[in-house]
Amino acid sequence: MKNYRILLALLSIALVSCEKTTVNTDPAPSPKTDPEPAVSADYEANKCLRDEIMNVYYYWADDVRGANNKLNLNKLSIYDAFDAMLFAKDRWSWMESAESYLASKSGEVLGTWGASFTQRVDCKEAKDYNVYIRYVYPDSPLARHGVTRGAKLTGITGLDLPDHGFDSQSQLDYFNEHLMDSPQTFKFTLANGEKVTFEEKLPKSVSTNYILSEQVFDADDFDGLAEPVGYFNLLSFKSGFINDLDECLSRLKKAGVKKMIVDLRYNGGGDGNVSQLLISYLAPAGLQGKPYVVRTHNAYLSSSNVTEYIGKKNASGEYSDMSMGLDEIFFIMDNGSASASEMVFNGLRPYLKDKLHMVGRQTYGKPNGMYVLLYPGDSKAQEKYNKGNYSDLKYVFYPICFFNMNSEGESIPYGPKSPSGFVPDNERPDDILHDFGVDEDRVKACLTYIVTGSYPAIPETKSLNSVFNGLENDAFAPEWQTDPHYGTDIVNRHFLPETF
């Protein structure tokens, strides 16, 4: 059984509200009936998964239906059944328990200190094997003690690190084994040079905000700027925080920024409502009602193909102009920028042309998306869900259901492995030694281009690797490397089959 929940890595899961839809009424091929008595406790869930989801809504239903009808569902757990029903080329579909889904729905992250740990990309050349903080969730245990991006970990309970960081495999093994111990004593050198020591207990969950940074830069912050430049770092398109993003973008709009730096370097996507809001703010003025994505389904669900449009739709069906009136946008992207993040970038390409830039590294490469399918989903359960009562919920499925293209028919580049998405105009490594702002290398590169028309020299570094100096540092592998189903693009409607 695959691990569907990442603990150390901070995976965000978005959700959508239920909205019924009309599908093609041509009957799908009949599933095989299992002749043996049910053995698996998940038999009924397995049967529903096969007959009502994978044989109907799955994007590759025609490719897997024959093999799936031959599966003996009596002897499989729901997780093993889900794995067995996937198309060989599908590296994105996934499922989760009710507990994980409900935690995500409430804006909580389970089993984490609320921080992402990493090492320098050039640690071998720099002889720096220290552990640094890549980012911190606001209001998380470490954030409360002043820990930010760029802080250096100097010790945990039972382990003090030398100035250069790890110098033995035994030290790293101890770190991997004991980082999640609770209570834990942390020792840090903060980004400002201050040394702190504190003890914290591992929280059951962390409630947070997914906007890691929001700033407006002017000439006082960066020499040569002739007008204010907006910046925000969004970790996930999580539906529960759409109002936070709306308020953030409204503030930047009121600040009169005409150039924007959109930092999605760790954003694995999420809810389509959030991406629609973002693209409606970022798109040039006067494009309300213009398409930004076309979503296509399998042949059986062809009547559900849909085009999404820029702007806010009112009760009469008209779209209002939400544009910030930007004349140039810089996206900071990385291997972890996936799915809905890539879709926003792809959706803007036809309208911004050479005024749309990308700095960082090649993106993940996920051109498709999914609906949220709840089990059980019978009419009684659905009625409870609509009232916010999830007491009957057992499992939540996220199969790939549609493929995305922009208004000119261009898809997100993709391949059998990630990264396989968009290639940046200016490739440069992730500068984890500085907090998000004018001193951080990628932000500085964007500001330098705005002032001079060209990017600064690129530091000579190696790509991020899972092995440094012979040490196996599996604790630092980000979620897009450890989760085989990373990346989400979930639209604001999901199907609940009548026969659940």
XYZ file of C-alpha atoms in Angstrom:
500
model
C 0.000 0.000 0.000
C 1.350 3.415 -0.931
C 1.668 6.149 1.659
C -1.074 8.669 0.892
C -0.234 11.072 3.701
C 3.024 13.004 3.854
C 3.986 13.907 7.415
C 7.317 15.737 7.312
C 6.637 17.219 3.906
C 3.809 19.723 3.947
C 1.262 18.664 1.346
C -1.821 20.787 0.987
C -5.137 19.236 -0.089
C -7.921 21.407 -1.510
C -11.624 20.609 -1.623
C -14.707 21.844 -3.440
C -18.412 22.104 -2.810
C -20.883 19.659 -4.297
C -22.701 20.572 -7.484
C -24.595 18.047 -9.576
C -23.922 17.878 -13.297
C -25.440 16.190 -16.343
C -23.330 13.517 -17.997
C -23.527 11.453 -21.179
C -26.402 9.006 -20.764
C -24.900 6.307 -23.004
C -24.374 3.276 -20.764
C -20.842 2.357 -19.782
C -19.805 -1.309 -20.153
C -21.140 -3.477 -17.342
C -18.643 -4.348 -14.609
C -17.751 -7.891 -13.650
C -19.666 -9.290 -10.686
C -17.426 -10.918 -8.098
C -18.635 -14.508 -7.563
C -16.999 -15.085 -4.169
C -18.426 -13.991 -0.819
C -17.004 -10.700 0.431
C -13.798 -11.127 2.416
C -12.402 -7.596 2.464
C -14.015 -5.162 4.874
C -13.716 -2.643 2.026
C -15.571 -4.767 -0.542
C -18.517 -2.389 -0.916
C -16.181 0.627 -1.148
C -14.022 -1.237 -3.685
C -17.063 -2.042 -5.809
C -18.271 1.548 -5.702
C -14.793 2.799 -6.586
C -14.632 0.525 -9.622
C -18.204 0.648 -10.918
C -19.144 4.276 -10.199
C -15.856 6.177 -10.311
C -13.039 4.514 -12.237
C -15.328 3.003 -14.893
C -17.136 6.314 -15.411
C -15.345 9.467 -14.230
C -11.704 8.452 -14.543
C -9.997 10.208 -17.456
C -8.476 6.909 -18.621
C -11.629 4.844 -17.993
C -11.497 3.235 -21.442
C -7.918 2.101 -20.841
C -8.505 0.472 -17.450
C -12.111 -0.684 -17.521
C -11.374 -4.174 -18.881
C -8.612 -4.938 -16.401
C -10.509 -3.416 -13.487
C -13.576 -5.557 -14.216
C -11.403 -8.646 -13.731
C -10.078 -7.624 -10.299
C -11.153 -9.725 -7.333
C -12.379 -7.008 -5.039
C -13.071 -9.428 -2.182
C -9.426 -9.628 -1.143
C -8.196 -6.037 -1.511
C -8.089 -3.180 0.939
C -9.461 0.093 -0.458
C -5.945 1.527 -0.798
C -4.667 -1.537 -2.661
C -7.769 -1.542 -4.862
C -7.240 2.121 -5.725
C -3.604 1.464 -6.680
C -4.614 -1.541 -8.781
C -7.180 0.442 -10.784
C -4.847 3.224 -11.956
C -3.689 3.616 -15.528
C 0.025 2.863 -15.884
C 0.836 6.428 -17.000
C -1.136 8.046 -14.182
C 1.272 9.483 -11.604
C -1.238 11.917 -10.087
C -4.479 10.281 -8.816
C -4.752 9.634 -5.095
C -7.089 9.094 -2.154
C -7.174 9.812 1.569
C -9.010 8.940 4.759
C -11.907 10.926 6.158
C -9.665 12.122 9.005
C -7.075 13.599 6.652
C -9.726 15.203 4.453
C -11.537 16.851 7.355
C -8.279 18.186 8.787
C -7.526 19.734 5.408
C -11.052 21.125 5.163
C -10.569 22.951 8.464
C -7.266 24.457 7.322
C -5.115 22.180 9.442
C -1.950 20.242 8.617
C -1.397 16.977 10.474
C 1.762 15.701 12.156
C 4.188 18.554 11.469
C 6.257 21.221 13.192
C 4.930 23.645 10.586
C 8.289 24.101 8.868
C 10.137 22.673 5.875
C 13.760 21.627 6.491
C 16.409 21.594 3.760
C 20.103 22.009 2.910
C 21.930 24.319 0.524
C 22.010 23.227 -3.106
C 25.752 23.961 -3.197
C 26.605 22.510 0.205
C 29.391 20.308 -1.170
C 31.242 23.219 -2.733
C 30.542 25.492 0.236
C 31.339 22.732 2.768
C 28.091 23.693 4.466
C 26.056 20.690 5.625
C 23.772 22.616 7.938
C 19.999 22.279 8.080
C 18.108 25.431 7.099
C 14.448 26.388 7.120
C 12.904 26.612 3.654
C 9.655 28.127 4.906
C 7.537 28.277 8.052
C 3.774 28.237 8.393
C 2.466 31.372 10.128
C 1.320 30.602 13.700
C 3.175 27.267 13.741
C 5.275 26.174 16.770
C 8.582 27.318 15.251
C 7.173 30.608 13.949
C 6.180 31.573 17.478
C 9.863 31.586 18.428
C 10.973 33.833 15.566
C 12.113 31.061 13.232
C 11.860 32.155 9.578
C 13.183 31.061 6.217
C 16.974 31.166 6.403
C 17.222 30.139 10.069
C 19.915 27.509 10.736
C 19.197 24.509 12.943
C 22.075 23.935 15.376
C 20.587 21.127 17.432
C 17.685 19.014 18.616
C 17.273 16.990 21.798
C 20.322 14.733 22.100
C 22.169 16.184 19.096
C 24.300 19.306 18.792
C 25.630 20.058 15.311
C 29.071 21.511 14.575
C 29.416 24.823 12.714
C 29.423 23.145 9.297
C 26.427 20.908 10.051
C 26.298 17.132 9.641
C 29.691 15.422 9.443
C 28.646 11.789 9.867
C 25.938 9.421 8.704
C 25.178 8.559 12.338
C 24.304 12.196 13.045
C 21.972 12.308 10.076
C 20.393 8.979 11.017
C 19.736 10.327 14.514
C 18.159 13.463 13.045
C 15.909 11.431 10.728
C 14.807 9.193 13.586
C 14.250 11.796 16.289
C 13.157 15.039 14.583
C 9.488 14.290 15.246
C 10.025 13.338 18.910
C 7.800 15.239 21.337
C 8.593 17.200 23.373
C 11.536 18.458 21.329
C 14.267 20.929 22.212
C 15.288 23.059 19.223
C 18.399 25.183 18.850
C 18.523 27.737 16.018
C 20.627 30.578 14.748
C 17.949 32.871 13.369
C 18.241 34.693 10.050
C 19.252 37.874 11.944
C 22.071 36.034 13.734
C 20.310 35.659 17.096
C 20.703 32.275 18.821
C 17.605 30.747 20.416
C 16.814 27.541 22.318
C 13.268 26.438 23.098
C 11.163 23.362 23.779
C 7.914 22.555 21.974
C 5.439 19.685 21.912
C 4.439 18.325 18.516
C 0.887 19.564 17.869
C -1.729 17.158 16.574
C -2.331 19.652 13.793
C -1.316 23.156 12.729
C -3.834 25.802 11.659
C -2.217 28.335 9.383
C -2.357 30.872 6.568
C -0.957 29.912 3.162
C 0.270 33.382 2.209
C 3.879 33.164 3.387
C 4.760 36.749 2.469
C 3.121 39.907 1.071
C 5.237 42.990 0.289
C 5.404 46.156 -1.825
C 8.911 47.187 -2.933
C 9.874 50.752 -3.873
C 13.077 52.742 -4.447
C 13.821 52.742 -0.715
C 13.904 48.938 -0.798
C 15.689 48.435 -4.129
C 17.710 51.084 -5.959
C 16.376 52.131 -9.341
C 12.711 51.192 -8.967
C 10.637 53.894 -10.617
C 7.309 52.572 -9.321
C 6.104 50.184 -6.602
C 6.397 46.459 -7.331
C 4.078 43.954 -5.645
C 5.169 40.590 -4.266
C 3.385 37.708 -2.602
C 4.276 34.095 -1.870
C 1.352 31.673 -1.953
C 2.011 28.141 -0.692
C -1.226 26.513 -1.854
C -4.512 27.231 -3.617
C -6.395 26.066 -0.552
C -10.104 26.854 -0.702
C -10.430 27.719 2.969
C -8.078 30.674 2.493
C -9.610 32.221 -0.627
C -10.707 35.280 1.371
C -7.132 35.784 2.606
C -5.886 35.773 -0.989
C -8.673 38.106 -2.102
C -7.734 40.581 0.644
C -4.023 40.290 -0.182
C -4.579 41.015 -3.876
C -6.975 43.850 -3.064
C -4.318 45.499 -0.895
C -1.696 45.174 -3.623
C -4.157 46.589 -6.147
C -4.830 49.602 -3.900
C -1.071 50.108 -3.572
C -1.043 50.896 -7.303
C 1.487 48.263 -8.336
C 1.840 47.776 -12.089
C 4.449 45.032 -11.920
C 3.984 41.910 -9.834
C 6.216 39.098 -8.590
C 4.079 35.996 -8.014
C 6.004 33.457 -5.937
C 4.605 29.936 -6.425
C 7.899 28.067 -5.973
C 6.389 25.583 -3.489
C 2.774 25.711 -4.660
C 1.417 22.307 -5.652
C -1.933 23.713 -6.772
C -5.338 23.158 -5.207
C -8.861 24.447 -5.625
C -10.049 25.902 -8.936
C -11.950 28.706 -7.214
C -8.656 30.035 -5.876
C -6.820 29.817 -9.199
C -9.769 31.514 -10.937
C -9.637 34.370 -8.426
C -5.884 34.740 -8.891
C -5.951 34.781 -12.675
C -8.829 37.290 -12.669
C -6.689 39.736 -10.661
C -3.524 39.119 -12.684
C -4.947 39.175 -16.219
C -4.691 42.489 -18.133
C -7.658 44.852 -17.920
C -10.543 44.386 -20.332
C -10.281 40.585 -20.565
C -13.305 39.769 -18.394
C -15.271 36.940 -19.993
C -12.254 35.724 -21.963
C -11.281 32.030 -21.579
C -8.218 30.969 -19.638
C -8.654 27.189 -19.445
C -10.568 24.522 -21.361
C -11.168 21.297 -19.410
C -11.889 18.134 -21.418
C -13.101 14.776 -20.053
C -13.270 11.197 -21.315
C -15.645 10.318 -24.149
C -18.361 9.143 -21.764
C -18.354 12.538 -19.990
C -17.824 14.709 -23.066
C -20.961 16.689 -22.220
C -19.138 17.900 -19.103
C -16.331 19.599 -21.060
C -16.168 23.184 -19.830
C -14.400 26.485 -20.483
C -13.514 28.714 -17.530
C -13.406 32.512 -17.911
C -11.582 35.514 -16.465
C -13.456 37.767 -14.037
C -16.161 37.474 -11.407
C -19.453 36.101 -12.661
C -22.595 37.815 -11.369
C -26.159 36.521 -11.060
C -26.998 37.556 -14.638
C -24.077 35.538 -16.005
C -21.898 38.545 -16.861
C -18.252 38.812 -15.831
C -16.961 41.899 -14.026
C -13.401 43.194 -14.436
C -11.237 42.394 -11.388
C -7.923 43.177 -13.068
C -5.105 44.906 -11.202
C -4.083 46.491 -14.498
C -0.581 44.979 -14.419
C 1.746 45.597 -17.346
C 4.335 42.939 -16.436
C 4.340 39.792 -14.271
C 7.221 37.670 -12.965
C 6.452 34.164 -11.760
C 8.927 32.484 -9.414
C 8.468 28.751 -10.009
C 10.290 25.543 -9.127
C 10.005 21.755 -9.367
C 7.241 21.966 -6.757
C 5.098 24.381 -8.803
C 2.416 22.050 -10.087
C -1.015 21.628 -11.583
C -3.214 24.661 -10.793
C -0.070 26.805 -10.372
C 1.082 25.829 -13.840
C -2.455 26.264 -15.167
C -2.516 29.917 -14.030
C 0.796 30.580 -15.776
C -0.381 28.752 -18.903
C -3.706 30.597 -18.900
C -1.949 33.992 -18.892
C 0.485 33.164 -21.709
C -1.833 34.065 -24.625
C -2.622 37.465 -23.096
C 0.699 38.695 -21.681
C 3.130 37.255 -24.266
C 6.618 38.725 -23.656
C 5.423 40.578 -20.556
C 5.106 37.268 -18.711
C 8.359 36.000 -17.195
C 9.438 32.977 -15.204
C 12.415 32.738 -12.837
C 13.587 29.657 -10.947
C 13.583 26.072 -12.147
C 11.512 23.827 -14.399
C 8.020 23.176 -13.043
C 6.508 19.826 -12.108
C 4.518 19.167 -15.285
C 0.908 18.240 -14.424
C -1.646 19.157 -17.127
C -4.736 17.532 -15.646
C -7.066 17.755 -12.683
C -9.522 15.922 -10.507
C -12.881 16.065 -8.788
C -13.478 15.301 -5.122
C -15.521 12.109 -4.763
C -16.808 11.190 -1.315
C -17.606 7.688 -0.038
C -20.249 6.847 0.957
C -22.164 9.163 -1.329
C -25.748 7.920 -1.172
C -28.505 10.492 -0.912
C -28.653 10.361 2.894
C -24.892 10.822 3.232
C -24.913 13.589 0.637
C -27.649 15.419 2.519
C -25.489 15.318 5.650
C -22.398 16.520 3.782
C -24.327 19.479 2.398
C -25.151 20.432 6.000
C -21.532 20.095 7.096
C -22.049 16.723 8.797
C -19.299 14.276 7.749
C -19.977 11.602 10.380
C -20.618 8.964 7.666
C -17.562 9.800 5.561
C -14.952 7.040 5.191
C -12.827 7.797 2.134
C -12.223 10.606 -0.360
C -11.047 9.874 -3.907
C -9.177 12.222 -6.257
C -8.957 10.445 -9.625
C -7.797 12.379 -12.662
C -10.986 13.404 -14.475
C -10.049 16.143 -16.977
C -7.232 17.602 -19.079
C -6.370 21.333 -19.164
C -5.484 23.551 -22.127
C -5.354 27.339 -22.411
C -7.396 29.471 -24.815
C -4.954 28.745 -27.657
C -5.039 24.978 -27.151
C -1.663 24.801 -25.395
C -1.256 22.344 -22.522
C 1.202 22.303 -19.659
C 4.305 20.391 -20.840
C 4.392 16.968 -19.210
C 6.210 13.661 -19.355
C 6.676 10.374 -17.487
C 8.753 12.013 -14.756
C 8.934 15.371 -13.025
C 10.178 17.983 -13.570
C 8.681 18.075 -17.047
C 6.773 21.370 -17.110
C 7.632 24.956 -18.039
C 11.295 25.933 -18.384
C 12.174 29.301 -16.798
C 13.467 32.300 -18.731
C 16.127 32.619 -16.059
C 17.153 29.464 -14.222
C 18.572 29.926 -10.759
C 18.639 27.827 -7.559
C 16.543 28.325 -4.464
C 18.301 30.744 -2.118
C 17.340 29.339 1.289
C 19.859 31.501 3.162
C 17.624 34.580 2.938
C 14.027 35.205 3.910
C 11.547 36.178 1.179
C 12.348 39.756 0.135
C 14.815 41.944 -1.756
C 17.862 39.988 -0.507
C 16.559 36.607 -1.668
C 18.253 35.710 -4.967
C 15.173 35.003 -7.090
C 13.281 38.073 -5.889
C 16.414 40.155 -6.435
C 16.733 38.752 -9.971
C 13.187 39.881 -10.837
C 13.771 43.355 -9.410
C 17.098 43.635 -11.244
C 15.351 42.802 -14.530
C 12.701 45.458 -13.862
C 15.404 48.083 -13.280
C 17.999 47.065 -15.910
C 16.193 44.886 -18.458
C 18.448 41.888 -17.783
C 18.957 39.291 -15.076
C 22.017 39.256 -12.801
C 24.670 36.550 -12.995
C 23.507 33.098 -11.914
C 25.361 31.532 -8.968
C 27.270 28.396 -9.912
C 25.509 25.636 -7.986
C 24.454 22.072 -8.439
C 20.834 21.019 -8.641
C 19.158 19.933 -5.423
C 19.957 16.286 -4.825
C 18.958 13.768 -2.192
C 22.579 12.852 -1.432
C 25.324 15.220 -0.270
C 28.864 14.144 0.605
C 27.759 10.514 0.753
C 25.130 11.243 3.430
C 21.631 9.913 2.808
C 19.499 12.883 3.788
C 16.035 11.540 3.054
C 14.579 13.910 5.658
C 15.126 16.851 3.305
C 13.450 15.493 0.197
C 10.516 17.837 -0.585
C 7.020 16.523 -1.122
C 7.199 16.737 -4.909
C 10.024 14.182 -4.747
C 8.490 11.916 -2.112
C 4.802 11.893 -3.087
C 4.065 10.023 -6.338
C 0.716 11.831 -6.679
C 1.863 15.379 -5.975
C -0.067 18.331 -7.428
C -3.765 19.203 -7.470
C -6.175 21.097 -9.684
C -9.644 20.619 -8.235
C -12.546 22.531 -9.741
C -15.399 23.941 -7.664
C -17.808 21.116 -8.309
C -17.690 17.394 -7.750
C -19.781 14.430 -8.799
C -21.572 12.208 -6.353
C -22.923 9.272 -8.412
C -26.547 8.442 -7.688
C -25.703 4.756 -7.194
C -23.169 5.231 -4.392
